[in-house]
């Protein structure tokens, strides 16, 4: 078979013509990846500062993960859960030990795992907490991002994600993020609250880091009112924020930098994205027996959830995080990144603010949300060999693979600073 040479422009035209227009990608067409780098079809090399929304924490085509995937793909790919496969149990044992929970329920995508957590929470509320039928409510935060299903967008407040997709699912109460008083008010005098679903850092909203102690206090309030604390760590988990988990609930990582924030152990932990190292969709919901036991045969499932490839890939992805000390590296490099960019922001009118944790960071561009400044800066960054994407208009997220070296990071910081310094609106 002759491999056709096809240009970036031609590929973009193909997607434009034959694909649904549900994304607005930066115009760059990638055909290869390795570690912190990706290459476009013309052979130009870039630093990837998105990491597929933090799915590729372990680096592109991580050899250990790819090798586990290829081996499993040649052995057994799918049995469905109608039969046992010989990898799922090993993955469940490995991951529950790794994160410190009794049980795991495997799914494929982040949105499915969030849906699973919502169903689990409701069922627990009826069967264990004693909420009367169809009355359960789950508290969520404004500006959340938990995925794209009909139920999940029911409690989004992004008009673009919601418009003309109704009617919506009931049973959600929206409160301000990072506001303990709002949480306590919502919990008080409402016996029907089953859970509180929260992102430890709001990623899609623009990398909003809550005040110190917020998560621990929110967790304590949930315990006080017998409400499940549900952490959506699909983006923040698996070493991204400088710890194994942003909530670091009873984690088994060797990270000794956990002194800042207290450990917060969620009742339900939701993982996705980097649980797979970006190689193959894997997501999971973890909880202890008193919660997970409400799920019985037939209550929930997925044809592909828990398939042997996914299970093998996820074990390898977690082993890489542990063995290559990616949490520690993210913590170390994150400090350098924020320190240098904060110093630059002092001297540059275009950058208002730098914020984040570990290697999940963002800069706020000094322009209106509907301006194209952040987008135009990202185009220039692309030209200079670094790929990043604006989130919510004037915010640029910087989230490289966690396998980056200090030398590479310093080169990237130079690219970012030089690009913005030379930028003219
Ligand atoms: C990406 C993301 C999801 C959804 O994951 P998908 O795999 O895209 O369905 C859910 N929650 C958070 C916090 C995310 O960042």
XYZ file of C-alpha atoms and ligand atoms in Angstrom:
440
model
C 0.000 0.000 0.000
C 1.350 3.400 -0.960
C 1.281 5.884 1.895
C -0.230 9.052 0.525
C 1.519 12.288 1.340
C -1.205 14.645 2.440
C -0.713 18.218 3.634
C -2.040 19.867 6.784
C -4.341 22.024 4.708
C -5.830 19.026 2.936
C -6.442 17.184 6.205
C -8.104 20.215 7.759
C -10.310 20.485 4.653
C -11.298 16.814 5.028
C -12.379 17.292 8.631
C -14.180 20.451 7.724
C -16.144 18.728 4.985
C -16.796 15.273 6.447
C -16.638 15.792 10.193
C -19.194 17.347 12.519
C -18.035 20.784 13.616
C -18.083 20.100 17.348
C -14.556 21.421 17.975
C -12.564 24.456 16.931
C -8.992 23.104 16.849
C -5.852 25.152 16.584
C -4.737 24.756 12.964
C -1.966 22.208 13.376
C -2.143 18.595 12.163
C -0.129 16.142 14.224
C 1.111 12.811 12.988
C 3.629 11.635 15.582
C 4.380 11.995 19.274
C 7.168 11.018 21.644
C 7.515 12.121 25.256
C 6.956 15.874 25.510
C 7.086 16.347 21.729
C 4.655 16.081 18.830
C 5.363 16.506 15.112
C 3.039 17.817 12.412
C 2.600 16.183 9.010
C 5.210 18.526 7.528
C 7.726 17.330 10.120
C 7.783 20.433 12.340
C 8.399 19.596 15.996
C 6.458 21.114 18.913
C 6.352 20.988 22.688
C 2.874 19.787 23.648
C 1.529 22.070 26.388
C -1.964 20.611 26.458
C -1.196 16.875 26.828
C -4.648 16.041 25.457
C -6.277 17.849 28.394
C -3.923 16.035 30.797
C -4.517 12.533 29.427
C -0.904 12.199 28.270
C 0.786 12.894 31.630
C 3.170 9.962 31.068
C 4.342 11.419 27.724
C 3.352 10.582 24.161
C 3.720 6.935 23.171
C 5.250 6.054 26.512
C 7.126 2.825 25.653
C 6.027 0.915 28.780
C 2.367 1.754 28.228
C 2.485 1.059 24.484
C 4.247 -2.229 25.116
C 1.580 -3.331 27.637
C -1.101 -2.294 25.153
C 0.433 -4.113 22.182
C 1.064 -7.265 24.190
C -2.518 -7.330 25.454
C -3.918 -6.473 22.006
C -2.200 -9.561 20.616
C -3.505 -11.758 23.417
C -7.101 -10.868 24.285
C -8.922 -7.605 23.560
C -12.536 -7.949 24.681
C -14.703 -10.477 26.440
C -17.435 -8.173 27.748
C -18.280 -8.566 31.410
C -20.499 -11.538 30.606
C -17.327 -13.540 31.235
C -14.271 -12.889 33.357
C -11.006 -11.819 31.769
C -7.683 -12.476 33.449
C -6.536 -8.820 33.672
C -9.440 -6.850 35.163
C -9.141 -8.321 38.653
C -5.414 -7.536 38.685
C -6.103 -3.948 37.637
C -8.806 -3.585 40.315
C -6.471 -4.922 42.974
C -3.594 -2.737 41.798
C -5.626 0.492 41.525
C -7.547 0.093 44.787
C -4.231 -0.453 46.614
C -2.665 2.445 44.753
C -5.398 4.905 45.728
C -6.539 3.380 49.007
C -10.124 2.306 48.319
C -11.935 -1.030 48.708
C -13.419 -1.264 45.229
C -13.271 0.034 41.674
C -15.883 0.204 38.927
C -14.285 0.424 35.459
C -15.627 2.598 32.644
C -14.095 4.106 29.488
C -14.463 7.879 29.358
C -14.514 10.581 32.002
C -18.140 11.477 31.390
C -19.176 7.855 31.861
C -17.281 7.703 35.140
C -19.018 10.895 36.327
C -22.397 9.405 35.348
C -21.458 6.252 37.250
C -20.562 8.279 40.346
C -23.890 10.155 40.180
C -25.858 6.913 39.910
C -23.832 5.340 42.706
C -24.404 8.376 44.917
C -28.165 8.387 44.307
C -28.496 4.665 44.967
C -26.487 4.980 48.166
C -28.748 7.838 49.236
C -31.920 5.766 48.820
C -30.598 2.526 50.221
C -28.217 3.682 52.948
C -29.110 7.243 53.872
C -32.845 6.657 53.590
C -33.807 9.510 51.266
C -37.288 8.918 49.856
C -37.737 7.782 46.279
C -36.751 10.272 43.536
C -35.937 13.005 46.043
C -32.139 12.818 46.065
C -30.245 15.986 45.202
C -26.581 16.422 44.390
C -24.742 19.688 44.960
C -22.445 20.857 42.148
C -20.389 24.000 41.575
C -20.849 26.874 39.185
C -18.539 26.829 36.160
C -18.003 23.103 36.578
C -16.885 20.841 33.782
C -17.737 17.163 34.194
C -18.311 16.031 30.607
C -20.903 16.096 27.857
C -23.772 13.678 28.549
C -27.342 14.956 28.808
C -27.358 14.640 32.610
C -23.955 16.259 33.044
C -24.798 19.278 30.906
C -28.003 19.573 32.929
C -25.908 21.086 35.722
C -23.426 22.991 33.564
C -23.796 26.736 33.290
C -21.976 27.027 29.987
C -24.653 28.255 27.536
C -22.753 26.876 24.527
C -22.746 23.385 26.051
C -26.456 23.527 26.948
C -28.316 25.516 24.346
C -31.075 23.497 22.642
C -30.114 20.229 24.320
C -32.963 20.236 26.857
C -35.033 18.976 28.596
C -32.522 18.485 31.377
C -32.116 16.057 34.276
C -33.395 17.258 37.644
C -31.911 16.769 41.071
C -28.943 19.139 41.125
C -28.246 22.207 43.240
C -25.644 24.655 41.954
C -23.516 26.671 44.377
C -20.520 28.974 44.031
C -17.139 27.201 43.841
C -14.693 27.821 46.678
C -17.490 29.089 48.925
C -17.902 27.095 52.151
C -20.791 29.189 53.379
C -22.725 28.431 50.206
C -22.027 24.727 50.726
C -23.122 24.781 54.357
C -26.284 26.701 53.452
C -27.118 24.149 50.776
C -26.521 21.250 53.190
C -28.373 22.754 56.124
C -32.107 22.135 56.334
C -32.104 19.856 53.294
C -32.344 16.198 54.219
C -32.414 15.191 50.551
C -28.828 16.040 49.718
C -27.005 12.880 48.686
C -23.641 14.189 47.495
C -21.331 17.063 46.659
C -19.567 16.752 43.292
C -16.481 18.930 42.935
C -13.299 19.372 40.894
C -10.341 19.899 43.262
C -9.128 22.517 40.755
C -11.547 23.699 38.081
C -9.573 22.844 34.941
C -11.808 23.750 32.014
C -13.132 26.835 33.794
C -9.578 28.212 33.575
C -7.506 26.431 36.226
C -9.238 27.900 39.279
C -7.385 26.824 42.401
C -9.639 27.047 45.477
C -8.512 28.728 48.698
C -6.237 26.743 50.947
C -8.226 24.388 53.145
C -11.405 24.612 51.058
C -11.456 20.956 50.077
C -10.716 19.700 53.588
C -13.443 21.870 55.100
C -15.918 20.962 52.365
C -15.119 17.331 52.995
C -15.719 17.775 56.744
C -19.065 19.491 56.086
C -20.116 16.566 53.899
C -19.228 14.135 56.681
C -21.182 16.233 59.183
C -24.319 16.108 57.024
C -23.863 12.488 55.890
C -23.402 13.541 52.285
C -20.944 11.873 49.902
C -17.922 13.946 48.902
C -17.335 13.114 45.233
C -14.027 14.282 43.746
C -13.857 14.541 39.965
C -10.119 14.085 39.466
C -10.396 13.214 35.789
C -8.124 16.166 34.951
C -6.362 16.889 38.264
C -5.551 13.280 39.157
C -2.608 11.001 38.331
C 0.229 13.373 39.329
C -0.845 16.404 37.282
C -0.991 18.842 40.202
C 2.233 17.694 41.845
C 0.649 14.939 43.908
C -0.822 11.609 42.913
C -4.243 13.176 43.476
C -5.105 16.822 44.006
C -7.097 15.618 47.025
C -4.257 13.225 47.865
C -6.698 11.010 49.718
C -4.673 8.335 51.477
C -2.508 8.117 48.429
C 0.364 5.716 48.092
C 2.670 8.133 46.315
C 6.079 8.722 47.816
C 5.611 12.476 47.525
C 6.852 14.140 50.672
C 5.675 17.577 49.566
C 2.177 16.916 50.860
C 2.666 19.369 53.718
C 0.764 22.292 52.202
C -2.769 21.005 51.974
C -4.160 18.382 54.319
C -5.121 15.039 52.833
C -8.722 14.943 51.760
C -10.146 11.500 51.190
C -13.208 11.555 48.954
C -16.044 9.072 49.446
C -16.124 8.614 45.688
C -13.098 9.228 43.468
C -13.510 9.685 39.706
C -10.517 9.070 37.431
C -10.064 9.149 33.657
C -7.718 10.823 31.184
C -4.170 9.975 32.419
C -5.368 6.723 34.004
C -4.681 5.517 30.466
C -1.531 7.534 29.766
C -3.415 8.758 26.720
C -3.060 5.405 25.011
C -6.554 3.962 25.275
C -9.753 5.166 26.970
C -9.930 4.052 30.617
C -11.885 5.617 33.447
C -12.862 4.424 36.879
C -14.901 5.163 39.963
C -13.430 4.172 43.316
C -15.222 3.891 46.655
C -15.278 1.809 49.798
C -17.518 -1.212 50.326
C -20.229 0.593 52.298
C -20.913 2.674 49.181
C -19.964 0.398 46.278
C -21.994 -2.508 47.727
C -25.242 -0.875 46.593
C -24.319 -1.779 43.010
C -25.569 -5.261 42.121
C -25.632 -7.287 38.892
C -27.597 -5.525 36.189
C -27.601 -2.108 37.876
C -24.887 -0.631 35.695
C -22.385 -1.627 33.052
C -20.525 -1.054 29.803
C -19.541 -3.425 27.000
C -15.991 -2.087 26.900
C -15.622 -1.094 30.560
C -12.969 -3.231 32.220
C -11.754 -4.793 28.982
C -8.333 -6.473 29.104
C -6.536 -3.856 26.997
C -7.833 -1.054 29.198
C -6.895 -2.948 32.348
C -3.354 -3.709 31.131
C -2.850 -0.143 29.918
C -4.057 1.360 33.204
C -1.725 -0.795 35.317
C 1.221 0.267 33.151
C 0.127 3.917 33.233
C 0.062 3.941 37.046
C 3.374 2.081 37.279
C 5.001 4.733 35.114
C 3.657 7.504 37.366
C 5.064 5.746 40.438
C 8.397 4.539 38.994
C 9.264 7.762 37.177
C 8.169 9.905 40.141
C 5.961 12.068 37.962
C 4.132 13.710 40.889
C 7.422 14.903 42.336
C 8.590 16.135 38.937
C 5.331 18.032 38.366
C 5.621 19.667 41.780
C 9.247 20.666 41.196
C 8.790 21.975 37.648
C 5.515 23.691 38.528
C 7.260 25.925 41.048
C 9.843 26.958 38.463
C 7.159 27.625 35.869
C 5.014 29.825 38.102
C 7.949 31.686 39.619
C 9.427 32.615 36.241
C 6.119 33.481 34.615
C 4.956 35.488 37.619
C 8.179 37.525 37.420
C 7.545 38.049 33.707
C 3.905 39.050 34.345
C 5.197 41.868 36.581
C 6.979 43.384 33.601
C 4.430 42.674 30.865
C 1.040 44.325 30.400
C -0.468 41.429 28.440
C -0.209 38.903 31.266
C -2.382 39.657 34.279
C -1.899 36.599 36.380
C -0.299 33.165 36.607
C -1.994 30.442 38.643
C -2.049 26.689 39.067
C -0.587 23.735 40.898
C 2.087 21.312 39.778
C 2.047 21.329 35.992
C -1.588 22.433 35.664
C -1.185 26.172 35.172
C -2.771 29.054 33.328
C -2.080 32.653 32.499
C -4.763 35.285 32.329
C -4.463 37.558 29.317
C -5.218 41.221 29.910
C -8.099 41.510 27.447
C -11.837 40.898 27.318
C -13.140 37.321 27.277
C -14.451 37.681 23.739
C -11.206 39.085 22.326
C -9.040 36.932 20.074
C -5.803 37.892 21.861
C -5.279 34.555 23.656
C -6.050 32.639 20.461
C -3.645 34.808 18.468
C -0.928 34.272 21.083
C -1.489 30.509 20.797
C -1.033 30.759 17.011
C 2.283 32.559 17.568
C 3.310 29.995 20.175
C 2.588 27.306 17.588
C 4.789 29.079 15.055
C 7.504 29.147 17.717
C 7.186 25.420 18.424
C 4.848 25.197 21.424
C 1.207 24.064 21.411
C -1.291 25.447 23.904
C -4.941 26.348 23.677
C -7.079 29.089 25.195
C -9.799 28.065 27.586
C -12.660 30.492 28.099
C -11.471 33.277 25.855
C -8.667 35.072 27.608
C -7.105 32.245 29.633
C -4.278 30.056 28.287
C -3.720 26.718 29.977
C -0.187 25.275 30.160
C -0.106 21.553 30.941
C 2.851 19.697 29.398
C 3.471 15.963 29.840
C 4.967 15.317 33.282
C 8.016 13.536 31.842
C 9.533 16.925 31.006
C 13.074 17.761 32.139
C 14.088 21.027 33.807
C 16.145 21.960 30.751
C 13.182 21.412 28.448
C 10.914 23.402 30.745
C 13.339 26.321 30.743
C 13.408 26.278 26.950
C 9.597 26.332 26.942
C 9.469 29.206 29.412
C 11.757 31.158 27.055
C 9.480 30.401 24.100
C 6.430 31.584 26.043
C 8.096 34.738 27.364
C 9.642 35.660 23.992
C 6.404 35.036 22.127
C 4.316 37.185 24.451
C 6.985 39.891 24.652
C 6.989 40.245 20.872
C 3.228 39.982 20.593
C 1.371 42.961 19.129
C -2.416 43.048 19.164
C -12.232 15.893 30.662
C -13.045 15.886 31.905
C -14.203 15.082 32.023
C -14.775 14.296 30.873
O -13.938 13.333 30.384
P -14.196 12.711 28.918
O -13.231 11.574 28.828
O -13.935 13.794 27.935
O -15.627 12.266 28.890
C -14.852 15.060 33.249
N -14.420 15.802 34.285
C -13.325 16.584 34.208
C -12.888 17.354 35.400
C -12.612 16.676 33.006
O -11.558 17.482 32.915
